[in-house]
Amino acid sequence: EPEVTQTPSHQVTQMGQEVILRCVPISNHLYFYWYRQILGQKVEFLVSFYNNEISEKSEIFDDQFSVERPDGSNFTLKIRSTKLEDSAMYFCASSDRGRSTDTQYFGPGTRLTVL
Amino acid sequence: EDQVTQSPEALRLQEGESSSLNCSYTVSGLRGLFWYRQDPGKGPEFLFTLYSAGEEKEKERLKATLTKKESFLHITAPKPEDSATYLCAVSAGGGNKLTFGTGTQLKVEL
């Protein structure tokens, strides 16, 4: 069964450093998403991406964040200068189309720890 | 702003003891209500999508229902392997983002 994969599973970084989180969405899916979950809190939407453009983003997704589809299979989230409060689980998701009724399938997550 | 509230926050059941989890929502123009299961340290695993009031879906011991204000996830004769956090999420309006509730942490004991 096709699944979303994410690497690394755990990333530890120093405050102020740049990190890149990687995702491989399900192969025939066209819409990609990033969510985050701070420990003990709800899953929060960050950004959606289609056709090499951001289609929607939340207030959390400020200038420190960027997304990219560098090739035909990967989807990345970059945090330019990490802060302590960026520590969270980051989930990538994909859907075959971007309709609000379409199911989003999630990856296993990357745990980001900022020291 | 879309809001999703789940109750109870935590639920402890004996094996075989059926119960229901609640998800109430306040949105402008519901497009879909989604149930996910999340195991500790893992990503949400898709269970069901419901689109309109009156709709029901079943999978093994789980049954999801939807009204105009809330959704229920009924668990019949649960087993220890059903222990997980169950998340409810909605999509609304013209966008495709999901708004999640805080989840119900279910523990099923022998």
GROMACS .gro file of C-alpha atoms in nm:
model
  225
    1GLU     CA    1   0.000   0.000   0.000
    2PRO     CA    2   0.142   0.341  -0.097
    3GLU     CA    3   0.245   0.558   0.194
    4VAL     CA    4   0.399   0.893   0.273
    5THR     CA    5   0.756   0.870   0.402
    6GLN     CA    6   0.955   1.129   0.596
    7THR     CA    7   1.320   1.172   0.685
    8PRO     CA    8   1.481   1.205   0.926
    9SER     CA    9   1.266   1.053   1.198
   10HIS     CA   10   1.437   1.271   1.457
   11GLN     CA   11   1.638   1.589   1.407
   12VAL     CA   12   1.823   1.770   1.684
   13THR     CA   13   1.952   2.121   1.610
   14GLN     CA   14   2.084   2.427   1.784
   15MET     CA   15   1.874   2.741   1.803
   16GLY     CA   16   1.939   2.966   1.505
   17GLN     CA   17   2.039   2.682   1.273
   18GLU     CA   18   1.862   2.595   0.949
   19VAL     CA   19   1.688   2.261   0.913
   20ILE     CA   20   1.533   2.086   0.616
   21LEU     CA   21   1.269   1.823   0.670
   22ARG     CA   22   1.206   1.585   0.381
   23CYS     CA   23   0.898   1.404   0.262
   24VAL     CA   24   0.816   1.168  -0.022
   25PRO     CA   25   0.441   1.194  -0.089
   26ILE     CA   26   0.233   0.914  -0.238
   27SER     CA   27   0.343   0.889  -0.599
   28ASN     CA   28   0.026   0.985  -0.787
   29HIS     CA   29  -0.077   1.259  -0.543
   30LEU     CA   30  -0.068   1.620  -0.653
   31TYR     CA   31  -0.134   1.814  -0.331
   32PHE     CA   32   0.108   1.827  -0.042
   33TYR     CA   33   0.080   1.960   0.309
   34TRP     CA   34   0.281   2.024   0.621
   35TYR     CA   35   0.134   2.012   0.970
   36ARG     CA   36   0.298   2.028   1.309
   37GLN     CA   37   0.208   1.898   1.653
   38ILE     CA   38   0.369   2.047   1.962
   39LEU     CA   39   0.390   1.789   2.239
   40GLY     CA   40   0.052   1.747   2.407
   41GLN     CA   41  -0.124   1.985   2.167
   42LYS     CA   42  -0.340   1.951   1.860
   43VAL     CA   43  -0.219   1.896   1.506
   44GLU     CA   44  -0.192   2.237   1.332
   45PHE     CA   45  -0.194   2.320   0.963
   46LEU     CA   46   0.110   2.499   0.827
   47VAL     CA   47   0.090   2.505   0.448
   48SER     CA   48  -0.054   2.340   0.138
   49PHE     CA   49   0.127   2.319  -0.195
   50TYR     CA   50   0.020   2.245  -0.551
   51ASN     CA   51   0.183   2.284  -0.888
   52ASN     CA   52   0.496   2.434  -0.737
   53GLU     CA   53   0.307   2.703  -0.553
   54ILE     CA   54   0.175   2.756  -0.203
   55SER     CA   55  -0.204   2.735  -0.220
   56GLU     CA   56  -0.278   2.814   0.144
   57LYS     CA   57  -0.076   2.889   0.457
   58SER     CA   58  -0.147   2.955   0.821
   59GLU     CA   59  -0.032   3.237   1.047
   60ILE     CA   60   0.233   3.002   1.185
   61PHE     CA   61   0.397   2.976   0.841
   62ASP     CA   62   0.594   3.302   0.854
   63ASP     CA   63   0.905   3.412   0.665
   64GLN     CA   64   1.119   3.165   0.857
   65PHE     CA   65   0.946   2.877   0.678
   66SER     CA   66   0.962   2.777   0.314
   67VAL     CA   67   0.857   2.476   0.110
   68GLU     CA   68   0.992   2.330  -0.210
   69ARG     CA   69   0.943   2.043  -0.449
   70PRO     CA   70   1.305   2.006  -0.562
   71ASP     CA   71   1.240   1.709  -0.788
   72GLY     CA   72   0.962   1.475  -0.895
   73SER     CA   73   0.940   1.287  -0.569
   74ASN     CA   74   1.052   1.499  -0.273
   75PHE     CA   75   0.874   1.775  -0.085
   76THR     CA   76   1.069   1.972   0.173
   77LEU     CA   77   1.005   2.210   0.460
   78LYS     CA   78   1.287   2.447   0.550
   79ILE     CA   79   1.310   2.643   0.871
   80ARG     CA   80   1.574   2.911   0.825
   81SER     CA   81   1.660   3.004   1.181
   82THR     CA   82   1.513   2.765   1.433
   83LYS     CA   83   1.369   2.879   1.763
   84LEU     CA   84   1.304   2.682   2.079
   85GLU     CA   85   0.931   2.699   2.010
   86ASP     CA   86   0.979   2.523   1.675
   87SER     CA   87   1.033   2.199   1.866
   88ALA     CA   88   0.748   1.973   1.756
   89MET     CA   89   0.651   1.676   1.542
   90TYR     CA   90   0.624   1.779   1.179
   91PHE     CA   91   0.393   1.577   0.958
   92CYS     CA   92   0.382   1.574   0.582
   93ALA     CA   93   0.058   1.474   0.410
   94SER     CA   94  -0.060   1.431   0.055
   95SER     CA   95  -0.388   1.396  -0.131
   96ASP     CA   96  -0.458   1.298  -0.488
   97ARG     CA   97  -0.647   1.620  -0.552
   98GLY     CA   98  -0.683   1.938  -0.352
   99ARG     CA   99  -1.055   1.935  -0.297
  100SER     CA  100  -1.159   1.998   0.061
  101THR     CA  101  -1.340   1.663   0.053
  102ASP     CA  102  -1.028   1.465  -0.035
  103THR     CA  103  -0.857   1.247   0.222
  104GLN     CA  104  -0.511   1.357   0.332
  105TYR     CA  105  -0.269   1.074   0.410
  106PHE     CA  106  -0.004   1.148   0.668
  107GLY     CA  107   0.355   1.040   0.704
  108PRO     CA  108   0.511   0.909   1.027
  109GLY     CA  109   0.652   1.250   1.117
  110THR     CA  110   0.987   1.409   1.198
  111ARG     CA  111   1.050   1.497   1.560
  112LEU     CA  112   1.239   1.828   1.565
  113THR     CA  113   1.419   1.918   1.885
  114VAL     CA  114   1.570   2.267   1.907
  115LEU     CA  115   1.824   2.315   2.184
  116GLU     CA  116  -1.276   3.053   1.272
  117ASP     CA  117  -1.335   2.678   1.252
  118GLN     CA  118  -1.346   2.503   1.587
  119VAL     CA  119  -1.337   2.134   1.673
  120THR     CA  120  -1.390   2.004   2.026
  121GLN     CA  121  -1.348   1.642   2.125
  122SER     CA  122  -1.469   1.469   2.438
  123PRO     CA  123  -1.380   1.305   2.659
  124GLU     CA  124  -1.009   1.391   2.665
  125ALA     CA  125  -0.931   1.043   2.792
  126LEU     CA  126  -1.131   0.723   2.817
  127ARG     CA  127  -1.046   0.397   2.984
  128LEU     CA  128  -1.250   0.089   2.888
  129GLN     CA  129  -1.245  -0.275   2.973
  130GLU     CA  130  -1.209  -0.512   2.681
  131GLY     CA  131  -1.556  -0.565   2.532
  132GLU     CA  132  -1.702  -0.250   2.692
  133SER     CA  133  -1.855  -0.045   2.410
  134SER     CA  134  -1.853   0.335   2.415
  135SER     CA  135  -1.864   0.648   2.200
  136LEU     CA  136  -1.628   0.938   2.138
  137ASN     CA  137  -1.768   1.280   2.054
  138CYS     CA  138  -1.650   1.546   1.810
  139SER     CA  139  -1.846   1.871   1.799
  140TYR     CA  140  -1.765   2.132   1.539
  141THR     CA  141  -1.838   2.492   1.452
  142VAL     CA  142  -1.750   2.570   1.093
  143SER     CA  143  -1.873   2.777   0.807
  144GLY     CA  144  -1.966   2.536   0.532
  145LEU     CA  145  -1.854   2.187   0.633
  146ARG     CA  146  -1.701   2.000   0.340
  147GLY     CA  147  -1.579   1.691   0.520
  148LEU     CA  148  -1.527   1.547   0.866
  149PHE     CA  149  -1.234   1.309   0.906
  150TRP     CA  150  -1.148   1.059   1.176
  151TYR     CA  151  -0.789   0.953   1.227
  152ARG     CA  152  -0.617   0.720   1.469
  153GLN     CA  153  -0.279   0.824   1.613
  154ASP     CA  154  -0.046   0.592   1.799
  155PRO     CA  155   0.224   0.745   2.025
  156GLY     CA  156   0.503   0.905   1.823
  157LYS     CA  157   0.334   0.824   1.491
  158GLY     CA  158   0.145   1.011   1.224
  159PRO     CA  159  -0.236   1.020   1.200
  160GLU     CA  160  -0.377   0.711   1.028
  161PHE     CA  161  -0.691   0.768   0.823
  162LEU     CA  162  -1.010   0.594   0.936
  163PHE     CA  163  -1.320   0.760   0.788
  164THR     CA  164  -1.453   1.058   0.597
  165LEU     CA  165  -1.810   1.180   0.644
  166TYR     CA  166  -1.960   1.444   0.417
  167SER     CA  167  -2.321   1.507   0.514
  168ALA     CA  168  -2.554   1.480   0.811
  169GLY     CA  169  -2.700   1.134   0.848
  170GLU     CA  170  -2.405   0.960   0.692
  171GLU     CA  171  -2.255   0.656   0.866
  172LYS     CA  172  -1.943   0.450   0.797
  173GLU     CA  173  -1.815   0.131   0.956
  174LYS     CA  174  -1.485  -0.049   0.975
  175GLU     CA  175  -1.442  -0.353   1.196
  176ARG     CA  176  -1.532  -0.244   1.551
  177LEU     CA  177  -1.561   0.125   1.461
  178LYS     CA  178  -1.863   0.315   1.335
  179ALA     CA  179  -1.867   0.688   1.261
  180THR     CA  180  -2.182   0.899   1.238
  181LEU     CA  181  -2.242   1.263   1.152
  182THR     CA  182  -2.505   1.522   1.243
  183LYS     CA  183  -2.515   1.892   1.163
  184LYS     CA  184  -2.326   1.977   1.480
  185GLU     CA  185  -2.126   1.672   1.582
  186SER     CA  186  -1.984   1.335   1.496
  187PHE     CA  187  -1.959   1.022   1.704
  188LEU     CA  188  -1.710   0.741   1.681
  189HIS     CA  189  -1.870   0.432   1.828
  190ILE     CA  190  -1.641   0.151   1.941
  191THR     CA  191  -1.810  -0.186   1.980
  192ALA     CA  192  -1.649  -0.455   2.194
  193PRO     CA  193  -1.305  -0.289   2.191
  194LYS     CA  194  -0.981  -0.480   2.220
  195PRO     CA  195  -0.649  -0.366   2.370
  196GLU     CA  196  -0.515  -0.303   2.019
  197ASP     CA  197  -0.776  -0.029   1.977
  198SER     CA  198  -0.585   0.175   2.234
  199ALA     CA  199  -0.474   0.498   2.065
  200THR     CA  200  -0.561   0.864   2.036
  201TYR     CA  201  -0.854   0.926   1.804
  202LEU     CA  202  -0.847   1.256   1.618
  203CYS     CA  203  -1.132   1.439   1.453
  204ALA     CA  204  -1.064   1.697   1.181
  205VAL     CA  205  -1.278   1.913   0.953
  206SER     CA  206  -1.236   2.084   0.622
  207ALA     CA  207  -1.460   2.378   0.548
  208GLY     CA  208  -1.517   2.658   0.304
  209GLY     CA  209  -1.309   2.675  -0.008
  210GLY     CA  210  -0.976   2.573   0.134
  211ASN     CA  211  -0.829   2.227   0.185
  212LYS     CA  212  -0.662   2.263   0.524
  213LEU     CA  213  -0.771   2.034   0.805
  214THR     CA  214  -0.861   2.176   1.147
  215PHE     CA  215  -0.805   1.917   1.418
  216GLY     CA  216  -0.945   1.865   1.764
  217THR     CA  217  -0.721   1.776   2.055
  218GLY     CA  218  -0.818   1.410   2.038
  219THR     CA  219  -0.952   1.144   2.273
  220GLN     CA  220  -0.692   0.916   2.427
  221LEU     CA  221  -0.847   0.570   2.450
  222LYS     CA  222  -0.703   0.290   2.662
  223VAL     CA  223  -0.859  -0.054   2.648
  224GLU     CA  224  -0.761  -0.290   2.926
  225LEU     CA  225  -0.790  -0.667   2.957
   0.00000   0.00000   0.00000
